[in-house]
mmCIF file of N, CA and C in Angstrom:
data_model
loop_
_atom_site.group_PDB
_atom_site.id
_atom_site.type_symbol
_atom_site.label_atom_id
_atom_site.label_comp_id
_atom_site.label_asym_id
_atom_site.label_seq_id
_atom_site.Cartn_x
_atom_site.Cartn_y
_atom_site.Cartn_z
ATOM 1 N N MET A 88 113.938 71.176 119.925
ATOM 2 C CA MET A 88 113.953 71.840 118.629
ATOM 3 C C MET A 88 112.778 72.648 117.996
ATOM 4 N N GLY A 89 111.676 71.900 118.479
ATOM 5 C CA GLY A 89 110.251 72.516 118.187
ATOM 6 C C GLY A 89 110.311 73.837 118.762
ATOM 7 N N ASP A 90 110.716 74.196 120.037
ATOM 8 C CA ASP A 90 110.724 75.385 120.500
ATOM 9 C C ASP A 90 111.524 76.436 119.627
ATOM 10 N N ASP A 91 112.639 76.008 119.284
ATOM 11 C CA ASP A 91 113.311 76.969 118.360
ATOM 12 C C ASP A 91 112.604 77.408 117.154
ATOM 13 N N ILE A 92 112.069 76.544 116.424
ATOM 14 C CA ILE A 92 111.371 76.522 115.054
ATOM 15 C C ILE A 92 110.194 77.392 115.405
ATOM 16 N N GLN A 93 109.439 77.301 116.541
ATOM 17 C CA GLN A 93 108.406 78.271 116.914
ATOM 18 C C GLN A 93 108.991 79.822 117.109
ATOM 19 N N MET A 94 110.048 79.848 117.586
ATOM 20 C CA MET A 94 110.636 81.120 117.991
ATOM 21 C C MET A 94 111.061 81.882 116.539
ATOM 22 N N ILE A 95 111.685 81.005 115.653
ATOM 23 C CA ILE A 95 112.022 81.638 114.195
ATOM 24 C C ILE A 95 110.549 82.042 113.613
ATOM 25 N N VAL A 96 109.624 81.277 113.572
ATOM 26 C CA VAL A 96 108.436 81.492 113.181
ATOM 27 C C VAL A 96 107.901 82.914 113.622
ATOM 28 N N GLN A 97 107.827 83.067 114.960
ATOM 29 C CA GLN A 97 107.292 84.083 115.395
ATOM 30 C C GLN A 97 108.206 85.202 115.204
ATOM 31 N N GLY A 98 109.572 85.123 115.045
ATOM 32 C CA GLY A 98 110.567 86.249 114.688
ATOM 33 C C GLY A 98 110.108 86.765 113.240
ATOM 34 N N GLU A 99 109.769 86.060 112.362
ATOM 35 C CA GLU A 99 109.299 86.267 111.058
ATOM 36 C C GLU A 99 108.223 86.949 110.955
ATOM 37 N N LYS A 100 107.133 86.623 111.796
ATOM 38 C CA LYS A 100 105.859 87.339 111.946
ATOM 39 C C LYS A 100 106.164 88.770 112.624
ATOM 40 N N ASP A 101 106.765 88.631 113.490
ATOM 41 C CA ASP A 101 107.143 89.830 114.155
ATOM 42 C C ASP A 101 107.976 90.845 113.438
ATOM 43 N N ILE A 102 108.788 90.577 112.632
ATOM 44 C CA ILE A 102 109.418 91.303 111.484
ATOM 45 C C ILE A 102 108.548 91.778 110.784
ATOM 46 N N ALA A 103 107.518 91.063 109.978
ATOM 47 C CA ALA A 103 106.322 91.735 109.270
ATOM 48 C C ALA A 103 105.633 92.608 109.955
ATOM 49 N N ALA A 104 104.976 92.364 111.140
ATOM 50 C CA ALA A 104 104.205 93.317 111.838
ATOM 51 C C ALA A 104 104.921 94.598 112.029
ATOM 52 N N ALA A 105 106.373 94.712 112.294
ATOM 53 C CA ALA A 105 106.911 95.813 112.554
ATOM 54 C C ALA A 105 107.086 96.572 111.486
ATOM 55 N N HIS A 106 106.972 96.167 110.079
ATOM 56 C CA HIS A 106 107.035 96.850 108.739
ATOM 57 C C HIS A 106 105.669 97.848 108.924
ATOM 58 N N LEU A 107 104.535 97.379 109.330
ATOM 59 C CA LEU A 107 103.031 97.968 109.420
ATOM 60 C C LEU A 107 103.444 99.151 110.300
ATOM 61 N N SER A 108 104.006 98.848 111.631
ATOM 62 C CA SER A 108 103.986 99.968 112.347
ATOM 63 C C SER A 108 105.284 100.646 112.414
ATOM 64 N N LEU A 109 106.245 100.570 111.644
ATOM 65 C CA LEU A 109 107.608 100.858 111.555
ATOM 66 C C LEU A 109 108.238 100.864 112.927
ATOM 67 N N ASP A 110 108.213 99.960 113.500
ATOM 68 C CA ASP A 110 108.598 99.581 114.915
ATOM 69 C C ASP A 110 110.229 99.500 114.789
ATOM 70 N N LEU A 111 110.817 100.359 114.822
ATOM 71 C CA LEU A 111 112.328 100.061 114.632
ATOM 72 C C LEU A 111 113.054 99.332 115.777
ATOM 73 N N ASP A 112 112.491 99.734 117.042
ATOM 74 C CA ASP A 112 112.967 98.641 118.251
ATOM 75 C C ASP A 112 112.827 97.399 118.018
ATOM 76 N N VAL A 113 111.727 96.982 117.546
ATOM 77 C CA VAL A 113 111.581 95.386 117.135
ATOM 78 C C VAL A 113 112.436 94.823 115.896
ATOM 79 N N LEU A 114 112.615 95.771 115.040
ATOM 80 C CA LEU A 114 113.477 95.350 113.953
ATOM 81 C C LEU A 114 114.982 95.481 114.594
ATOM 82 N N ASN A 115 115.157 96.377 115.264
ATOM 83 C CA ASN A 115 116.816 96.499 115.807
ATOM 84 C C ASN A 115 116.946 95.044 116.642
ATOM 85 N N ARG A 116 115.952 94.775 117.487
ATOM 86 C CA ARG A 116 116.132 93.620 118.342
ATOM 87 C C ARG A 116 116.353 92.195 117.549
ATOM 88 N N LEU A 117 115.279 92.238 116.504
ATOM 89 C CA LEU A 117 115.548 91.051 115.838
ATOM 90 C C LEU A 117 116.370 90.787 114.628
ATOM 91 N N TYR A 118 116.989 91.925 114.272
ATOM 92 C CA TYR A 118 118.205 91.804 113.238
ATOM 93 C C TYR A 118 119.542 91.854 114.076
ATOM 94 N N HIS A 119 120.174 90.715 113.530
ATOM 95 C CA HIS A 119 121.718 90.533 114.030
ATOM 96 C C HIS A 119 122.468 91.822 113.889
ATOM 97 N N PRO A 120 123.327 92.158 114.647
ATOM 98 C CA PRO A 120 124.259 93.355 114.257
ATOM 99 C C PRO A 120 124.718 93.154 113.099
ATOM 100 N N ASP A 121 125.152 91.877 112.494
ATOM 101 C CA ASP A 121 125.864 91.772 110.964
ATOM 102 C C ASP A 121 124.817 91.358 109.912
ATOM 103 N N PHE A 122 123.582 91.615 110.288
ATOM 104 C CA PHE A 122 122.447 91.394 109.267
ATOM 105 C C PHE A 122 122.559 92.064 107.964
ATOM 106 N N ILE A 123 122.371 91.197 106.805
ATOM 107 C CA ILE A 123 122.795 91.737 105.447
ATOM 108 C C ILE A 123 121.363 91.197 104.706
ATOM 109 N N ILE A 124 121.132 92.121 103.776
ATOM 110 C CA ILE A 124 120.009 91.716 102.919
ATOM 111 C C ILE A 124 120.354 91.982 101.502
ATOM 112 N N ALA A 125 120.171 90.773 100.843
ATOM 113 C CA ALA A 125 120.373 90.949 99.157
ATOM 114 C C ALA A 125 118.953 91.357 98.568
ATOM 115 N N GLN A 126 118.917 92.536 98.218
ATOM 116 C CA GLN A 126 117.604 93.336 97.692
ATOM 117 C C GLN A 126 117.437 92.644 96.159
ATOM 118 N N PRO A 127 116.223 92.588 95.794
ATOM 119 C CA PRO A 127 115.718 92.142 94.717
ATOM 120 C C PRO A 127 116.673 92.714 93.476
ATOM 121 N N ASP A 128 116.902 93.803 93.456
ATOM 122 C CA ASP A 128 117.889 94.640 92.461
ATOM 123 C C ASP A 128 119.316 94.023 92.405
ATOM 124 N N GLY A 129 119.776 93.193 93.511
ATOM 125 C CA GLY A 129 121.151 92.938 93.514
ATOM 126 C C GLY A 129 122.043 93.582 94.381
ATOM 127 N N THR A 130 121.454 94.934 94.774
ATOM 128 C CA THR A 130 122.254 95.529 95.970
ATOM 129 C C THR A 130 122.167 94.779 97.296
ATOM 130 N N PHE A 131 123.165 94.950 98.027
ATOM 131 C CA PHE A 131 123.292 94.546 99.342
ATOM 132 C C PHE A 131 123.032 95.453 100.426
ATOM 133 N N GLU A 132 122.065 95.485 101.447
ATOM 134 C CA GLU A 132 122.182 96.539 102.626
ATOM 135 C C GLU A 132 122.432 95.966 103.777
ATOM 136 N N ASN A 133 122.969 96.606 104.907
ATOM 137 C CA ASN A 133 123.111 96.044 106.109
ATOM 138 C C ASN A 133 122.322 96.626 106.955
ATOM 139 N N LYS A 134 122.524 96.100 108.353
ATOM 140 C CA LYS A 134 121.291 96.664 109.358
ATOM 141 C C LYS A 134 121.051 97.940 109.537
ATOM 142 N N THR A 135 122.060 98.770 109.556
ATOM 143 C CA THR A 135 122.170 100.315 109.587
ATOM 144 C C THR A 135 121.498 100.784 108.603
ATOM 145 N N ASP A 136 121.843 100.362 107.334
ATOM 146 C CA ASP A 136 121.132 100.873 105.870
ATOM 147 C C ASP A 136 119.661 100.364 106.005
ATOM 148 N N VAL A 137 119.232 99.377 106.352
ATOM 149 C CA VAL A 137 117.874 99.137 106.473
ATOM 150 C C VAL A 137 116.970 99.878 107.421
ATOM 151 N N LEU A 138 117.628 99.922 108.829
ATOM 152 C CA LEU A 138 116.645 100.803 109.773
ATOM 153 C C LEU A 138 116.817 102.213 109.244
ATOM 154 N N ALA A 139 117.848 102.790 108.700
ATOM 155 C CA ALA A 139 117.695 104.260 108.147
ATOM 156 C C ALA A 139 116.707 104.290 107.230
ATOM 157 N N SER A 140 116.756 103.486 106.414
ATOM 158 C CA SER A 140 115.718 103.521 105.275
ATOM 159 C C SER A 140 114.031 103.494 105.694
ATOM 160 N N TYR A 141 113.947 102.469 106.705
ATOM 161 C CA TYR A 141 112.626 102.771 107.625
ATOM 162 C C TYR A 141 112.286 103.615 108.143
ATOM 163 N N GLY A 142 113.619 104.322 108.730
ATOM 164 C CA GLY A 142 113.165 105.416 109.702
ATOM 165 C C GLY A 142 113.220 106.738 108.875
ATOM 166 N N SER A 143 113.325 106.632 107.722
ATOM 167 C CA SER A 143 113.421 108.055 106.631
ATOM 168 C C SER A 143 112.002 108.461 106.391
ATOM 169 N N GLY A 144 110.918 107.814 106.923
ATOM 170 C CA GLY A 144 109.537 108.191 106.427
ATOM 171 C C GLY A 144 109.114 108.115 104.830
ATOM 172 N N GLU A 145 109.963 107.748 104.043
ATOM 173 C CA GLU A 145 109.578 107.463 102.728
ATOM 174 C C GLU A 145 108.766 105.997 102.497
ATOM 175 N N ARG A 146 108.882 105.250 103.441
ATOM 176 C CA ARG A 146 108.153 104.088 103.235
ATOM 177 C C ARG A 146 107.047 103.764 104.394
ATOM 178 N N HIS A 147 105.838 103.218 103.645
ATOM 179 C CA HIS A 147 104.748 102.921 104.500
ATOM 180 C C HIS A 147 104.002 101.476 103.968
ATOM 181 N N TRP A 148 103.711 100.869 104.876
ATOM 182 C CA TRP A 148 103.035 99.665 104.226
ATOM 183 C C TRP A 148 101.533 99.521 104.775
ATOM 184 N N THR A 149 100.685 98.942 104.065
ATOM 185 C CA THR A 149 99.302 98.720 104.576
ATOM 186 C C THR A 149 99.004 97.238 104.554
ATOM 187 N N LEU A 150 100.043 96.518 104.146
ATOM 188 C CA LEU A 150 100.033 95.193 104.185
ATOM 189 C C LEU A 150 101.541 94.747 104.154
ATOM 190 N N ALA A 151 101.763 93.821 105.243
ATOM 191 C CA ALA A 151 103.135 93.292 105.257
ATOM 192 C C ALA A 151 102.768 91.788 106.218
ATOM 193 N N GLU A 152 103.138 90.639 105.370
ATOM 194 C CA GLU A 152 102.873 89.668 106.014
ATOM 195 C C GLU A 152 103.699 88.547 105.416
ATOM 196 N N VAL A 153 103.862 87.293 106.198
ATOM 197 C CA VAL A 153 104.633 86.272 105.783
ATOM 198 C C VAL A 153 103.725 85.010 105.952
ATOM 199 N N ASP A 154 103.979 84.157 105.092
ATOM 200 C CA ASP A 154 103.087 82.741 105.150
ATOM 201 C C ASP A 154 103.815 81.644 104.379
ATOM 202 N N GLN A 155 103.251 80.605 104.419
ATOM 203 C CA GLN A 155 103.879 79.492 103.823
ATOM 204 C C GLN A 155 105.125 79.038 104.422
ATOM 205 N N LEU A 156 105.409 79.225 105.609
ATOM 206 C CA LEU A 156 106.741 79.135 106.271
ATOM 207 C C LEU A 156 107.151 77.604 106.485
ATOM 208 N N THR A 157 108.465 77.529 106.126
ATOM 209 C CA THR A 157 109.116 75.972 106.613
ATOM 210 C C THR A 157 110.270 76.624 107.240
ATOM 211 N N VAL A 158 110.514 76.173 108.193
ATOM 212 C CA VAL A 158 111.903 76.328 109.230
ATOM 213 C C VAL A 158 112.523 75.065 109.456
ATOM 214 N N LYS A 159 114.053 75.257 109.002
ATOM 215 C CA LYS A 159 114.659 73.991 109.485
ATOM 216 C C LYS A 159 115.900 74.561 110.594
ATOM 217 N N VAL A 160 116.078 73.816 111.564
ATOM 218 C CA VAL A 160 117.053 74.139 112.457
ATOM 219 C C VAL A 160 118.132 73.289 112.759
ATOM 220 N N SER A 161 119.263 73.640 112.912
ATOM 221 C CA SER A 161 120.654 72.738 113.078
ATOM 222 C C SER A 161 121.365 73.560 114.223
ATOM 223 N N GLY A 162 121.467 73.122 115.347
ATOM 224 C CA GLY A 162 122.239 73.623 116.347
ATOM 225 C C GLY A 162 121.832 74.925 116.550
ATOM 226 N N ASP A 163 122.671 76.110 116.403
ATOM 227 C CA ASP A 163 122.369 77.323 116.747
ATOM 228 C C ASP A 163 122.166 78.296 115.242
ATOM 229 N N SER A 164 121.862 77.401 114.310
ATOM 230 C CA SER A 164 121.474 78.158 112.820
ATOM 231 C C SER A 164 120.132 77.494 112.313
ATOM 232 N N GLY A 165 119.380 78.591 112.011
ATOM 233 C CA GLY A 165 118.107 78.276 111.472
ATOM 234 C C GLY A 165 117.727 78.658 110.053
ATOM 235 N N VAL A 166 117.092 78.128 109.211
ATOM 236 C CA VAL A 166 116.811 78.777 108.106
ATOM 237 C C VAL A 166 115.027 78.660 107.834
ATOM 238 N N ALA A 167 114.631 79.931 107.475
ATOM 239 C CA ALA A 167 113.190 80.049 107.148
ATOM 240 C C ALA A 167 112.970 80.311 105.634
ATOM 241 N N PHE A 168 112.059 79.653 104.991
ATOM 242 C CA PHE A 168 111.637 79.524 103.731
ATOM 243 C C PHE A 168 110.174 79.963 103.783
ATOM 244 N N GLY A 169 109.916 81.025 102.922
ATOM 245 C CA GLY A 169 108.209 81.234 102.898
ATOM 246 C C GLY A 169 107.950 82.342 101.766
ATOM 247 N N ARG A 170 106.801 82.977 102.021
ATOM 248 C CA ARG A 170 106.556 83.912 100.926
ATOM 249 C C ARG A 170 105.885 85.326 102.003
ATOM 250 N N TRP A 171 106.479 86.322 101.214
ATOM 251 C CA TRP A 171 106.626 87.452 101.754
ATOM 252 C C TRP A 171 105.412 88.297 100.847
ATOM 253 N N ARG A 172 104.506 89.076 101.501
ATOM 254 C CA ARG A 172 103.631 89.904 100.671
ATOM 255 C C ARG A 172 103.545 91.150 101.283
ATOM 256 N N ALA A 173 103.548 92.217 100.486
ATOM 257 C CA ALA A 173 103.504 93.620 100.960
ATOM 258 C C ALA A 173 102.736 94.578 99.960
ATOM 259 N N ILE A 174 101.966 95.395 100.569
ATOM 260 C CA ILE A 174 101.448 96.726 99.594
ATOM 261 C C ILE A 174 101.866 97.819 100.622
ATOM 262 N N GLY A 175 102.169 98.790 99.809
ATOM 263 C CA GLY A 175 102.530 100.134 100.409
ATOM 264 C C GLY A 175 103.013 101.059 99.488
ATOM 265 N N ILE A 176 104.003 102.254 99.898
ATOM 266 C CA ILE A 176 104.485 103.136 99.254
ATOM 267 C C ILE A 176 105.892 103.125 99.507
ATOM 268 N N ASN A 177 106.696 103.313 98.735
ATOM 269 C CA ASN A 177 108.124 103.514 98.752
ATOM 270 C C ASN A 177 108.476 104.984 97.932
ATOM 271 N N LYS A 178 108.933 105.803 98.501
ATOM 272 C CA LYS A 178 109.517 107.239 97.769
ATOM 273 C C LYS A 178 108.256 107.485 96.869
ATOM 274 N N GLU A 179 107.114 107.637 97.312
ATOM 275 C CA GLU A 179 105.882 108.002 96.681
ATOM 276 C C GLU A 179 105.510 107.229 95.766
ATOM 277 N N LEU A 180 106.004 106.102 95.359
ATOM 278 C CA LEU A 180 105.725 105.054 94.416
ATOM 279 C C LEU A 180 104.899 103.751 95.113
ATOM 280 N N HIS A 181 103.563 103.554 94.597
ATOM 281 C CA HIS A 181 102.776 102.510 95.290
ATOM 282 C C HIS A 181 103.243 101.278 94.857
ATOM 283 N N PHE A 182 103.225 100.277 95.804
ATOM 284 C CA PHE A 182 103.831 98.645 95.335
ATOM 285 C C PHE A 182 102.876 97.711 95.905
ATOM 286 N N ASN A 183 102.774 96.752 94.963
ATOM 287 C CA ASN A 183 101.982 95.446 95.596
ATOM 288 C C ASN A 183 103.248 94.374 95.161
ATOM 289 N N TYR A 184 103.783 93.892 96.385
ATOM 290 C CA TYR A 184 104.939 93.154 96.041
ATOM 291 C C TYR A 184 104.871 91.545 96.700
ATOM 292 N N ALA A 185 105.313 90.563 95.995
ATOM 293 C CA ALA A 185 105.211 89.340 96.466
ATOM 294 C C ALA A 185 106.427 88.546 96.184
ATOM 295 N N ALA A 186 107.080 87.900 97.254
ATOM 296 C CA ALA A 186 108.542 87.159 96.882
ATOM 297 C C ALA A 186 108.353 85.844 97.935
ATOM 298 N N LYS A 187 109.075 84.931 97.266
ATOM 299 C CA LYS A 187 109.579 83.827 98.051
ATOM 300 C C LYS A 187 110.968 84.123 98.755
ATOM 301 N N PHE A 188 111.250 83.752 99.755
ATOM 302 C CA PHE A 188 112.210 84.276 100.619
ATOM 303 C C PHE A 188 113.147 83.280 101.282
ATOM 304 N N CYS A 189 114.396 83.400 101.462
ATOM 305 C CA CYS A 189 115.082 82.482 102.229
ATOM 306 C C CYS A 189 115.681 83.521 103.476
ATOM 307 N N SER A 190 115.480 83.186 104.867
ATOM 308 C CA SER A 190 115.894 84.006 105.950
ATOM 309 C C SER A 190 116.852 83.128 106.706
ATOM 310 N N VAL A 191 118.067 83.797 107.243
ATOM 311 C CA VAL A 191 118.832 82.652 107.827
ATOM 312 C C VAL A 191 118.994 83.400 109.405
ATOM 313 N N TRP A 192 118.785 82.683 110.274
ATOM 314 C CA TRP A 192 118.842 82.984 111.692
ATOM 315 C C TRP A 192 119.748 82.327 112.588
ATOM 316 N N VAL A 193 120.191 83.048 113.477
ATOM 317 C CA VAL A 193 121.133 82.507 114.284
ATOM 318 C C VAL A 193 120.819 82.960 115.653
ATOM 319 N N LYS A 194 121.148 81.895 116.668
ATOM 320 C CA LYS A 194 120.718 81.753 118.053
ATOM 321 C C LYS A 194 121.996 82.554 118.815
ATOM 322 N N THR A 195 121.574 83.458 119.409
ATOM 323 C CA THR A 195 122.660 84.562 120.247
ATOM 324 C C THR A 195 122.258 84.508 121.369
ATOM 325 N N ASN A 196 122.970 85.195 122.414
ATOM 326 C CA ASN A 196 122.780 85.494 123.803
ATOM 327 C C ASN A 196 121.355 86.404 123.943
ATOM 328 N N HIS A 197 121.138 87.086 122.723
ATOM 329 C CA HIS A 197 119.737 87.973 122.763
ATOM 330 C C HIS A 197 118.630 87.047 122.092
ATOM 331 N N GLY A 198 118.913 85.777 121.997
ATOM 332 C CA GLY A 198 117.725 85.071 121.453
ATOM 333 C C GLY A 198 118.213 84.611 119.998
ATOM 334 N N TRP A 199 116.939 84.384 119.179
ATOM 335 C CA TRP A 199 117.075 84.020 117.792
ATOM 336 C C TRP A 199 117.033 85.465 116.992
ATOM 337 N N GLN A 200 118.185 85.755 116.125
ATOM 338 C CA GLN A 200 118.073 86.878 115.416
ATOM 339 C C GLN A 200 118.348 86.734 113.985
ATOM 340 N N ASN A 201 117.887 87.631 112.949
ATOM 341 C CA ASN A 201 118.062 87.204 111.674
ATOM 342 C C ASN A 201 119.096 87.776 111.038
ATOM 343 N N PHE A 202 119.830 86.966 110.533
ATOM 344 C CA PHE A 202 121.381 87.174 110.068
ATOM 345 C C PHE A 202 121.512 87.755 108.636
ATOM 346 N N ALA A 203 120.644 86.871 107.670
ATOM 347 C CA ALA A 203 120.842 87.153 106.336
ATOM 348 C C ALA A 203 119.496 86.894 105.549
ATOM 349 N N TYR A 204 119.302 87.719 104.524
ATOM 350 C CA TYR A 204 117.833 87.611 103.865
ATOM 351 C C TYR A 204 118.087 87.848 102.415
ATOM 352 N N GLN A 205 117.470 86.910 101.715
ATOM 353 C CA GLN A 205 117.284 87.161 100.336
ATOM 354 C C GLN A 205 115.638 86.794 99.737
ATOM 355 N N SER A 206 115.609 87.497 98.763
ATOM 356 C CA SER A 206 114.079 87.084 98.152
ATOM 357 C C SER A 206 114.144 87.124 96.743
ATOM 358 N N CYS A 207 113.108 86.368 96.086
ATOM 359 C CA CYS A 207 112.991 86.574 94.594
ATOM 360 C C CYS A 207 111.438 86.855 94.426
ATOM 361 N N GLU A 208 111.230 87.830 93.703
ATOM 362 C CA GLU A 208 109.774 88.298 93.330
ATOM 363 C C GLU A 208 109.031 87.313 92.421
ATOM 364 N N ILE A 209 107.789 87.164 93.118
ATOM 365 C CA ILE A 209 106.963 86.221 92.417
ATOM 366 C C ILE A 209 105.543 87.157 92.097
ATOM 367 N N PRO A 210 104.598 86.607 91.184
ATOM 368 C CA PRO A 210 103.258 87.132 91.157
ATOM 369 C C PRO A 210 102.643 87.548 92.393
ATOM 370 N N PHE A 211 102.067 88.713 92.592
ATOM 371 C CA PHE A 211 101.169 88.932 93.722
ATOM 372 C C PHE A 211 99.944 88.190 93.463
ATOM 373 N N GLU A 212 99.404 87.533 94.714
ATOM 374 C CA GLU A 212 98.253 86.825 94.342
ATOM 375 C C GLU A 212 97.433 87.289 95.778
#
Protein backbone atom coordinates (compact mmCIF):
# COMPACT_ATOMS: atom_id res chain seq x y z
CA MET A 1 0.00 0.00 0.00
CA GLY A 2 2.93 2.37 0.64
CA ASP A 3 3.97 2.14 -3.01
CA ASP A 4 0.43 3.05 -4.09
CA ILE A 5 0.46 6.09 -1.81
CA GLN A 6 3.80 7.22 -3.21
CA MET A 7 2.54 6.76 -6.78
CA ILE A 8 -0.48 8.98 -6.08
CA VAL A 9 1.72 11.59 -4.37
CA GLN A 10 4.00 11.56 -7.42
CA GLY A 11 0.97 11.79 -9.71
CA GLU A 12 -0.21 14.94 -7.90
CA LYS A 13 3.26 16.47 -8.18
CA ASP A 14 3.52 15.50 -11.86
CA ILE A 15 0.15 17.13 -12.60
CA ALA A 16 1.30 20.35 -10.92
CA ALA A 17 4.59 20.31 -12.86
CA ALA A 18 2.71 19.69 -16.10
CA HIS A 19 0.82 22.95 -15.55
CA LEU A 20 4.10 24.88 -15.62
CA SER A 21 5.20 23.41 -18.93
CA LEU A 22 1.66 22.85 -20.26
CA ASP A 23 2.65 19.24 -20.89
CA LEU A 24 -0.64 17.93 -22.23
CA ASP A 25 0.82 14.44 -22.73
CA VAL A 26 1.44 14.09 -18.98
CA LEU A 27 -2.02 15.42 -18.16
CA ASN A 28 -3.62 13.12 -20.74
CA ARG A 29 -1.82 10.13 -19.20
CA LEU A 30 -2.64 11.00 -15.58
CA TYR A 31 -6.26 12.08 -16.08
CA HIS A 32 -8.65 9.14 -16.33
CA PRO A 33 -10.77 9.08 -19.53
CA ASP A 34 -13.82 9.86 -17.34
CA PHE A 35 -12.01 12.60 -15.35
CA ILE A 36 -14.25 15.35 -14.01
CA ILE A 37 -13.38 18.51 -12.13
CA ALA A 38 -15.77 20.61 -10.10
CA GLN A 39 -14.48 24.14 -10.66
CA PRO A 40 -14.57 26.69 -7.83
CA ASP A 41 -17.42 28.52 -9.61
CA GLY A 42 -19.54 25.35 -9.48
CA THR A 43 -19.19 24.32 -13.11
CA PHE A 44 -18.04 20.86 -14.12
CA GLU A 45 -15.45 20.14 -16.80
CA ASN A 46 -14.43 16.79 -18.22
CA LYS A 47 -11.00 15.71 -19.42
CA THR A 48 -11.60 16.97 -22.96
CA ASP A 49 -12.67 20.40 -21.65
CA VAL A 50 -9.64 20.69 -19.38
CA LEU A 51 -7.09 19.65 -21.99
CA ALA A 52 -8.65 21.99 -24.57
CA SER A 53 -8.52 24.87 -22.10
CA TYR A 54 -4.86 24.22 -21.27
CA GLY A 55 -4.00 23.87 -24.95
CA SER A 56 -5.75 27.15 -25.88
CA GLY A 57 -2.72 29.29 -25.03
CA GLU A 58 -4.84 31.46 -22.71
CA ARG A 59 -3.35 30.04 -19.50
CA HIS A 60 0.18 30.33 -18.21
CA TRP A 61 1.52 29.41 -14.78
CA THR A 62 4.65 30.75 -13.12
CA LEU A 63 3.93 28.74 -9.97
CA ALA A 64 1.99 25.48 -9.72
CA GLU A 65 2.57 23.27 -6.71
CA VAL A 66 0.93 20.89 -4.31
CA ASP A 67 1.89 20.33 -0.69
CA GLN A 68 0.40 19.31 2.64
CA LEU A 69 -0.54 16.01 0.98
CA THR A 70 -2.32 13.20 2.76
CA VAL A 71 -3.25 10.10 0.76
CA LYS A 72 -5.57 7.26 1.72
CA VAL A 73 -5.82 4.08 -0.35
CA SER A 74 -8.42 1.32 -0.28
CA GLY A 75 -8.08 -1.39 -2.92
CA ASP A 76 -7.95 0.21 -6.36
CA SER A 77 -9.14 3.62 -5.12
CA GLY A 78 -7.24 6.43 -3.49
CA VAL A 79 -7.98 9.92 -2.26
CA ALA A 80 -5.45 12.73 -1.98
CA PHE A 81 -6.07 15.75 0.21
CA GLY A 82 -3.78 18.74 0.05
CA ARG A 83 -3.10 22.33 -0.86
CA TRP A 84 -2.72 23.68 -4.38
CA ARG A 85 -0.99 27.00 -5.02
CA ALA A 86 -0.71 28.72 -8.37
CA ILE A 87 0.33 32.02 -9.86
CA GLY A 88 -0.25 32.85 -13.48
CA ILE A 89 -2.46 34.34 -16.15
CA ASN A 90 -5.82 33.09 -17.39
CA LYS A 91 -7.39 34.94 -20.32
CA GLU A 92 -5.10 37.93 -19.70
CA LEU A 93 -6.10 38.12 -16.01
CA HIS A 94 -3.36 37.62 -13.42
CA PHE A 95 -4.10 35.27 -10.53
CA ASN A 96 -2.62 34.19 -7.21
CA TYR A 97 -4.68 31.19 -6.23
CA ALA A 98 -4.58 28.77 -3.35
CA ALA A 99 -7.00 26.00 -2.51
CA LYS A 100 -7.50 22.93 -0.38
CA PHE A 101 -8.43 20.02 -2.60
CA CYS A 102 -9.75 16.48 -2.65
CA SER A 103 -8.57 14.38 -5.57
CA VAL A 104 -9.89 10.88 -6.29
CA TRP A 105 -7.54 8.38 -7.97
CA VAL A 106 -8.24 4.93 -9.43
CA LYS A 107 -5.80 2.17 -10.29
CA THR A 108 -6.18 1.13 -13.92
CA ASN A 109 -4.25 -0.93 -16.46
CA HIS A 110 -2.39 2.33 -17.18
CA GLY A 111 -1.41 2.91 -13.55
CA TRP A 112 -2.95 5.36 -11.11
CA GLN A 113 -5.15 7.97 -12.81
CA ASN A 114 -6.91 11.03 -11.43
CA PHE A 115 -10.65 10.39 -11.67
CA ALA A 116 -12.25 13.41 -9.95
CA TYR A 117 -11.11 16.66 -8.39
CA GLN A 118 -12.69 19.40 -6.32
CA SER A 119 -11.20 22.34 -4.46
CA CYS A 120 -12.15 25.29 -2.31
CA GLU A 121 -10.25 28.52 -2.41
CA ILE A 122 -8.25 29.61 0.63
CA PRO A 123 -6.09 32.69 1.25
CA PHE A 124 -2.86 32.64 -0.72
CA GLU A 125 0.11 32.42 1.65
